[in-house]
Amino acid sequence: MSHVRKVYGDKVAVNDFNLDVEKGEFICFIGTSGSGKTTTMRMINRMNVPSSGEIKINGMDVMKMDPVKLRRQIGYVIQNIGLLPHMTIKDNILLVPKMLKWDQKKMDDRAVEMIKMAELPEEFLDRYPSELSGGQQQRIGVVRALAADQELILMDEPFGALDPITRDSLQDLVKDLQQRLGKTFIFVTHDMDEALKLSTRIVVMSHGDQVQVDTPENILRHPANKFVADLIGEERLIQARPTITTVGQISKKAISIQNNANLREALSLMHQMRVDTLLVTDSKGILRGYVDLEMINDQYNKKERVEDVMNKQAFFVRKDSVISDTVDRILKRGYRNVPVVDTNGVLTGIVTRASLVDMVYDALWSGGDNEESSDKEVSSDVGETSAHHDAAHPKNREVTQNE
Ligand code: ADP
Ligand code: MG
């Protein structure tokens, strides 16, 4: 495609679009609504006529080809068009081959081949769409797009309205079929994760302009501008949302003592639980600080009660705070354990450094949902039991039992 432009009246829908696509490529158009993705795609099969510029397929100018023949050479799947309910699965799959007047034997073979590709049983061919689950129907929809064996397939947000799990398995199916069959795909999406997963190259569009055309790796590593960066960030953040974990979900039981307990009781509890630090609460369970073996040893003959020797500063996190928002700050401070409190300041448990490190690795492998929040101001989800910051913290101490 070179210098392709489309205007509606004085509205520029697509402005100077340029792209050379190799056979077997998987191209995704991504961009906000109204950026010209659909218009560009529809110019390829002449459902929209370019105002200027040139589109060639295998060296042939599409404007010089018979439009009906052209469209038969190109598969086209529009948004959320399901199966036809009054037709069997087989007839649904063979919709386009029938239009192309394939002979019956070839069509029968093709139907079997396609249902296998959808990884569904052959007997489904004689059933009606309503007898299949939603996900199965969608798989038929995908293979139907490939049934006529066209070299070029256009898909306009085919999975736009599906739940994430169904979408994920259909993306796998499309990608697998595309690689096995060597077809060329042009695929419109507004979901960056979908684009990153499927594409050999991504075309980022905004207001009719091509903002960036590059491989998924390069788009991720070198977004051309803030628009592309936002598209990566925002979409990936949305994707990460369903898997959010709170501090409370990974916290463990804390070993604590009341502030009015005497030092002998504290020592005995440490010994019994095999820890060298205890969290200290008041009679209402509210976190007041911590006490360690050293503090007790120093003061054993001079002071009587825990509250007389304890350190009143303890770094803590809120139970309902999101791990990805707090993990960086916790890890940076180097604590082995951090107390967890509820909204009233009541001690509810402890998070261990080990469990946080696990979380970070999970986040990195699944796309890094903790990156976005690392620069934020310290929120009220994280705090200390006192305003002073000069005191020592229960760094590298055991305040919970070893497993
Ligand atoms: P996208 O698919 O990226 O959401 P479209 O290609 O559908 O965007 O639309 C691009 C722009 O062209 C939009 O501003 C849209 O309003 C305009 N547009 C699309 N089709 C028509 C039409 N038939 N008449 C007038 N304007 C149109
Ligand atoms: Mg569109």
XYZ file of C-alpha atoms and ligand atoms in Angstrom:
431
model
C 0.000 0.000 0.000
C 1.513 3.345 -0.876
C 0.307 6.842 -0.071
C -3.207 5.566 0.521
C -5.615 8.242 1.661
C -9.317 8.279 2.376
C -11.422 11.343 3.018
C -15.121 11.621 3.800
C -16.105 15.170 2.871
C -13.600 17.260 4.776
C -12.890 14.460 7.284
C -9.557 12.705 6.731
C -10.164 9.092 7.803
C -6.797 7.777 6.583
C -3.867 9.981 5.762
C -0.941 8.736 3.641
C -0.854 5.086 4.676
C 2.198 3.080 3.555
C 2.865 -0.595 4.179
C 4.493 -3.502 2.373
C 3.325 -6.862 3.658
C 5.250 -10.075 3.037
C 3.433 -13.353 2.484
C 2.840 -15.121 5.802
C 3.010 -11.984 7.909
C 0.577 -11.280 10.710
C -0.089 -7.553 10.750
C -2.133 -5.940 13.501
C -3.632 -2.472 13.188
C -4.042 -0.985 16.622
C -5.273 2.415 17.705
C -8.040 4.261 19.427
C -11.556 4.270 18.055
C -11.911 6.319 14.883
C -8.183 6.160 14.055
C -8.857 4.701 10.594
C -8.180 0.996 11.161
C -11.410 -0.325 9.658
C -11.319 2.129 6.763
C -7.767 1.057 5.888
C -8.663 -2.602 6.060
C -11.772 -2.186 3.920
C -9.808 -0.429 1.213
C -7.761 -3.595 0.738
C -10.782 -5.524 -0.522
C -12.377 -2.437 -2.072
C -15.281 -2.258 0.287
C -14.033 1.306 0.676
C -12.564 3.090 -2.306
C -9.354 5.042 -1.623
C -9.449 8.761 -2.359
C -5.876 8.486 -3.599
C -2.853 6.200 -3.440
C -2.274 2.648 -4.558
C -2.982 -0.825 -3.150
C -1.479 -3.852 -4.851
C -1.904 -7.544 -4.113
C 0.693 -9.801 -5.724
C 1.668 -6.827 -7.878
C -1.910 -6.243 -9.092
C -3.641 -2.942 -8.472
C -6.857 -3.768 -6.628
C -8.642 -0.886 -8.363
C -8.033 -2.607 -11.683
C -9.416 -5.962 -10.518
C -13.016 -7.114 -10.626
C -14.294 -6.347 -7.107
C -16.269 -9.578 -6.761
C -13.290 -11.700 -7.774
C -11.078 -9.647 -5.495
C -13.311 -10.235 -2.486
C -13.442 -13.941 -3.158
C -9.658 -14.043 -2.955
C -9.666 -12.401 0.414
C -11.160 -13.747 3.614
C -12.995 -11.150 5.632
C -14.254 -11.504 9.178
C -16.086 -8.646 10.794
C -16.622 -7.935 14.418
C -18.651 -10.456 16.388
C -20.489 -11.968 13.456
C -21.440 -15.355 14.780
C -22.548 -18.528 13.070
C -25.816 -18.643 11.171
C -28.243 -20.368 13.567
C -30.395 -22.160 10.992
C -27.411 -23.830 9.304
C -25.443 -26.847 10.517
C -21.846 -26.387 11.589
C -20.781 -27.980 8.315
C -22.823 -25.559 6.215
C -21.511 -22.688 8.281
C -17.928 -23.751 7.650
C -18.580 -24.207 3.942
C -20.359 -20.903 3.427
C -17.654 -19.352 1.266
C -16.493 -22.551 -0.521
C -20.140 -23.013 -1.600
C -20.250 -19.490 -2.925
C -17.049 -20.270 -4.790
C -18.767 -23.420 -6.166
C -16.229 -25.961 -4.978
C -17.153 -29.544 -5.836
C -18.908 -31.590 -3.165
C -16.059 -34.018 -2.420
C -13.602 -31.192 -1.903
C -16.086 -29.450 0.396
C -16.757 -32.596 2.457
C -13.039 -33.124 2.949
C -12.535 -29.491 3.806
C -15.263 -29.522 6.463
C -13.589 -32.475 8.213
C -10.214 -30.824 7.954
C -11.505 -27.580 9.445
C -13.328 -29.165 12.390
C -10.087 -30.980 13.246
C -8.244 -27.694 13.103
C -10.750 -26.266 15.553
C -9.886 -29.273 17.774
C -13.545 -30.279 17.939
C -15.089 -33.710 17.250
C -16.162 -34.565 13.719
C -19.746 -35.356 14.773
C -20.217 -31.645 15.535
C -20.461 -31.043 11.771
C -24.100 -32.137 11.707
C -25.109 -30.125 14.749
C -26.560 -26.658 14.941
C -24.714 -23.739 16.567
C -27.081 -23.654 19.564
C -25.964 -27.205 20.463
C -22.378 -25.983 20.957
C -20.959 -23.883 23.764
C -20.142 -20.248 23.099
C -16.426 -20.990 23.028
C -16.894 -23.875 20.577
C -18.967 -21.669 18.290
C -16.193 -19.107 18.319
C -13.648 -21.749 17.308
C -15.859 -22.673 14.358
C -16.031 -18.980 13.492
C -12.249 -18.838 13.338
C -11.770 -21.891 11.139
C -14.641 -20.776 8.906
C -12.522 -17.755 8.011
C -9.849 -20.128 6.725
C -12.125 -22.666 5.023
C -11.956 -21.165 1.551
C -8.160 -21.360 1.584
C -7.662 -17.711 0.704
C -4.106 -16.415 0.946
C -5.039 -13.133 2.622
C -7.388 -12.872 5.589
C -8.747 -9.658 7.034
C -10.192 -9.688 10.531
C -11.775 -6.641 12.118
C -11.798 -6.931 15.926
C -13.082 -10.513 15.768
C -12.617 -11.124 19.488
C -13.559 -7.656 20.697
C -16.534 -8.667 22.809
C -15.266 -11.939 24.277
C -14.213 -12.716 27.819
C -10.422 -12.868 28.370
C -10.190 -16.663 28.641
C -12.145 -17.388 25.468
C -10.232 -14.655 23.690
C -6.936 -16.114 24.779
C -7.704 -19.575 23.449
C -8.982 -18.164 20.141
C -5.833 -16.089 19.783
C -3.799 -19.271 20.254
C -5.916 -20.992 17.619
C -5.567 -18.152 15.102
C -1.832 -17.880 15.627
C -1.323 -21.622 15.341
C -3.388 -21.882 12.156
C -1.682 -18.884 10.627
C 1.750 -20.391 11.239
C 0.764 -23.848 10.044
C -1.018 -22.674 6.922
C 1.290 -19.783 6.043
C -1.581 -17.370 5.411
C -1.194 -13.609 5.530
C -3.321 -11.890 8.160
C -4.347 -8.310 8.627
C -6.058 -8.030 11.960
C -7.637 -5.010 13.642
C -7.628 -4.784 17.403
C -7.715 -2.195 20.151
C -6.065 -4.572 22.607
C -2.276 -4.180 22.823
C -1.809 -7.581 24.440
C -3.610 -9.187 21.537
C -1.433 -7.266 19.061
C 1.771 -8.148 20.894
C 0.824 -11.804 21.034
C -0.248 -12.291 17.435
C 1.723 -9.917 15.248
C 4.855 -10.176 13.215
C 4.455 -6.409 12.860
C 2.163 -3.860 14.474
C 0.811 -0.713 12.833
C -0.116 1.850 15.483
C -2.682 4.361 14.209
C -3.987 7.622 15.570
C -6.306 10.097 13.834
C -5.695 8.541 10.421
C -1.905 8.604 10.767
C 0.516 5.720 11.103
C 2.294 6.499 14.344
C 4.630 3.498 14.332
C 5.118 0.379 12.235
C 7.369 -2.178 13.872
C 7.796 -5.618 15.400
C 6.234 -6.256 18.825
C 9.720 -6.296 20.405
C 10.638 -2.897 19.008
C 7.276 -1.390 19.859
C 7.786 -2.502 23.464
C 11.420 -1.445 23.650
C 11.226 1.769 21.684
C 7.713 3.214 21.607
C 7.830 6.045 19.037
C 6.091 8.531 21.316
C 3.918 8.946 24.363
C 0.822 7.811 22.491
C 2.380 4.405 21.811
C 3.801 4.176 25.327
C 0.380 4.941 26.791
C -1.200 2.330 24.568
C 1.240 -0.264 25.889
C 0.919 0.837 29.497
C -2.778 1.343 29.715
C -3.797 -1.817 27.936
C -1.369 -3.983 29.813
C -2.555 -2.518 33.058
C -6.178 -3.290 32.214
C -5.171 -6.845 31.448
C -3.401 -7.211 34.751
C -6.373 -6.013 36.775
C -8.265 -9.300 37.157
C -5.217 -10.944 38.753
C -4.629 -8.283 41.396
C -3.442 -9.647 44.707
C -3.667 -7.849 48.015
C -1.104 -7.943 50.774
C -3.638 -9.727 52.970
C -3.849 -12.631 50.537
C -0.182 -13.550 50.909
C 0.305 -12.660 54.549
C 1.163 -15.191 57.244
C 0.566 -15.411 60.946
C 2.614 -12.947 62.972
C 4.084 -13.664 66.376
C 3.226 -10.822 68.702
C 3.069 -9.863 72.332
C 1.134 -7.210 74.223
C 2.946 -4.057 75.308
C 2.173 -4.600 78.980
C 3.737 -8.072 79.077
C 6.947 -8.355 81.082
C 10.361 -9.075 79.565
C 10.552 -12.600 80.919
C 7.310 -13.475 79.094
C 8.737 -11.976 75.909
C 11.922 -14.052 76.163
C 9.931 -17.167 76.837
C 7.698 -16.588 73.809
C 10.744 -15.956 71.575
C 12.321 -19.157 72.793
C 9.131 -21.149 72.352
C 8.469 -19.835 68.845
C 12.152 -19.792 67.810
C 12.195 -16.139 66.766
C 14.387 -13.211 67.800
C 11.852 -10.450 67.256
C 8.259 -9.971 68.371
C 5.718 -7.493 67.109
C 4.116 -5.529 69.903
C 0.426 -4.663 70.068
C -1.749 -2.958 72.641
C -4.728 -4.606 74.329
C -6.866 -3.852 71.259
C -4.426 -5.633 68.952
C -3.184 -2.398 67.385
C 0.424 -2.546 66.210
C 2.627 -0.409 68.471
C 6.153 -1.458 67.536
C 8.517 -4.370 67.865
C 10.976 -5.768 70.329
C 14.025 -7.909 69.636
C 16.360 -10.068 71.694
C 19.088 -7.428 71.842
C 16.788 -4.755 73.252
C 15.650 -7.132 75.961
C 19.170 -8.278 76.832
C 20.403 -4.666 77.136
C 17.634 -3.643 79.490
C 16.768 -6.877 81.250
C 17.744 -5.819 84.751
C 16.700 -2.177 84.381
C 13.239 -2.376 82.844
C 10.280 -4.554 83.498
C 7.776 -4.425 80.658
C 7.906 -4.782 76.875
C 6.650 -1.253 76.225
C 9.626 0.170 78.177
C 12.234 -1.369 75.853
C 10.442 -1.775 72.543
C 11.089 0.225 69.397
C 8.011 2.228 68.627
C 8.709 2.510 64.934
C 7.683 -0.422 62.808
C 7.248 -0.161 59.073
C 3.933 -1.727 58.088
C 1.645 -2.257 55.113
C -2.118 -2.226 54.921
C -3.881 -5.523 54.466
C -6.029 -4.299 51.565
C -3.210 -2.638 49.631
C -2.367 -4.083 46.260
C 0.879 -6.035 46.176
C 2.034 -4.438 42.949
C 1.690 -0.993 44.544
C 3.716 -1.810 47.648
C 6.173 -4.501 46.671
C 8.864 -2.155 45.362
C 8.914 -0.057 48.476
C 9.008 -3.080 50.723
C 11.826 -4.741 48.813
C 13.848 -1.520 48.604
C 13.881 -1.210 52.382
C 15.382 -4.646 52.679
C 13.140 -6.038 55.401
C 12.819 -9.742 55.705
C 9.320 -9.346 57.131
C 6.791 -6.561 57.191
C 3.803 -6.355 59.551
C 0.352 -6.173 57.957
C -2.426 -4.146 59.566
C -6.107 -3.547 58.857
C -7.737 -0.143 58.465
C -7.866 0.285 62.264
C -4.165 -0.448 62.649
C -4.826 -3.891 64.112
C -2.039 -6.366 63.375
C -3.375 -9.107 61.094
C -0.216 -10.848 59.919
C 3.108 -10.480 58.257
C 4.445 -10.601 54.710
C 7.766 -12.288 54.190
C 10.388 -11.124 51.755
C 10.450 -14.582 50.199
C 6.767 -14.478 49.278
C 7.187 -10.986 47.834
C 10.118 -12.032 45.703
C 7.956 -14.840 44.325
C 5.270 -12.285 43.481
C 7.748 -10.073 41.659
C 8.982 -12.929 39.524
C 5.406 -13.913 38.705
C 4.651 -10.330 37.718
C 7.729 -10.132 35.513
C 6.954 -13.331 33.694
C 3.343 -12.458 33.170
C 4.143 -9.016 31.819
C 5.206 -6.901 34.767
C 2.131 -5.322 36.254
C 4.193 -3.748 39.025
C 6.119 -1.402 36.743
C 3.467 1.253 36.566
C 3.268 2.103 40.207
C 6.902 2.131 41.232
C 7.318 5.885 40.893
C 4.193 6.884 42.760
C 4.286 8.749 46.015
C 4.270 6.596 49.107
C 0.595 6.045 49.675
C -1.279 5.630 52.885
C -1.149 1.890 52.300
C 2.353 1.917 53.691
C 3.376 3.592 56.878
C 5.196 3.509 60.153
C 3.908 3.422 63.675
C 5.510 6.784 64.358
C 6.506 9.806 62.310
C 10.209 9.411 63.065
C 12.395 7.806 60.465
C 15.723 7.568 62.231
C 15.112 4.467 64.266
C 16.232 0.992 63.438
C 13.751 -1.419 61.889
C 13.250 -5.123 62.330
C 15.558 -5.682 59.410
C 16.761 -9.214 58.897
C 15.080 -10.486 61.985
C 12.749 -13.379 62.290
C 9.382 -12.339 63.619
C 7.581 -15.291 62.200
C 8.376 -18.940 62.408
C 10.516 -20.590 59.804
C 8.630 -23.099 57.724
P -11.553 2.683 13.478
O -11.851 1.419 12.765
O -10.082 2.876 13.736
O -12.346 2.853 14.718
P -12.731 3.941 11.163
O -11.813 3.538 10.073
O -13.997 3.219 11.283
O -11.947 3.930 12.530
O -13.056 5.491 11.034
C -12.071 6.479 10.821
C -12.717 7.841 10.744
O -13.483 7.954 9.560
C -13.669 8.125 11.875
O -13.524 9.463 12.258
C -15.028 7.865 11.289
O -15.994 8.654 11.903
C -14.838 8.275 9.842
N -15.683 7.490 8.950
C -15.667 6.160 8.766
N -16.578 5.776 7.856
C -17.222 6.888 7.465
C -18.283 7.168 6.537
N -18.855 6.213 5.840
N -18.664 8.439 6.410
C -18.074 9.431 7.112
N -17.090 9.251 7.980
C -16.645 7.996 8.167
Mg -13.200 -0.157 13.363
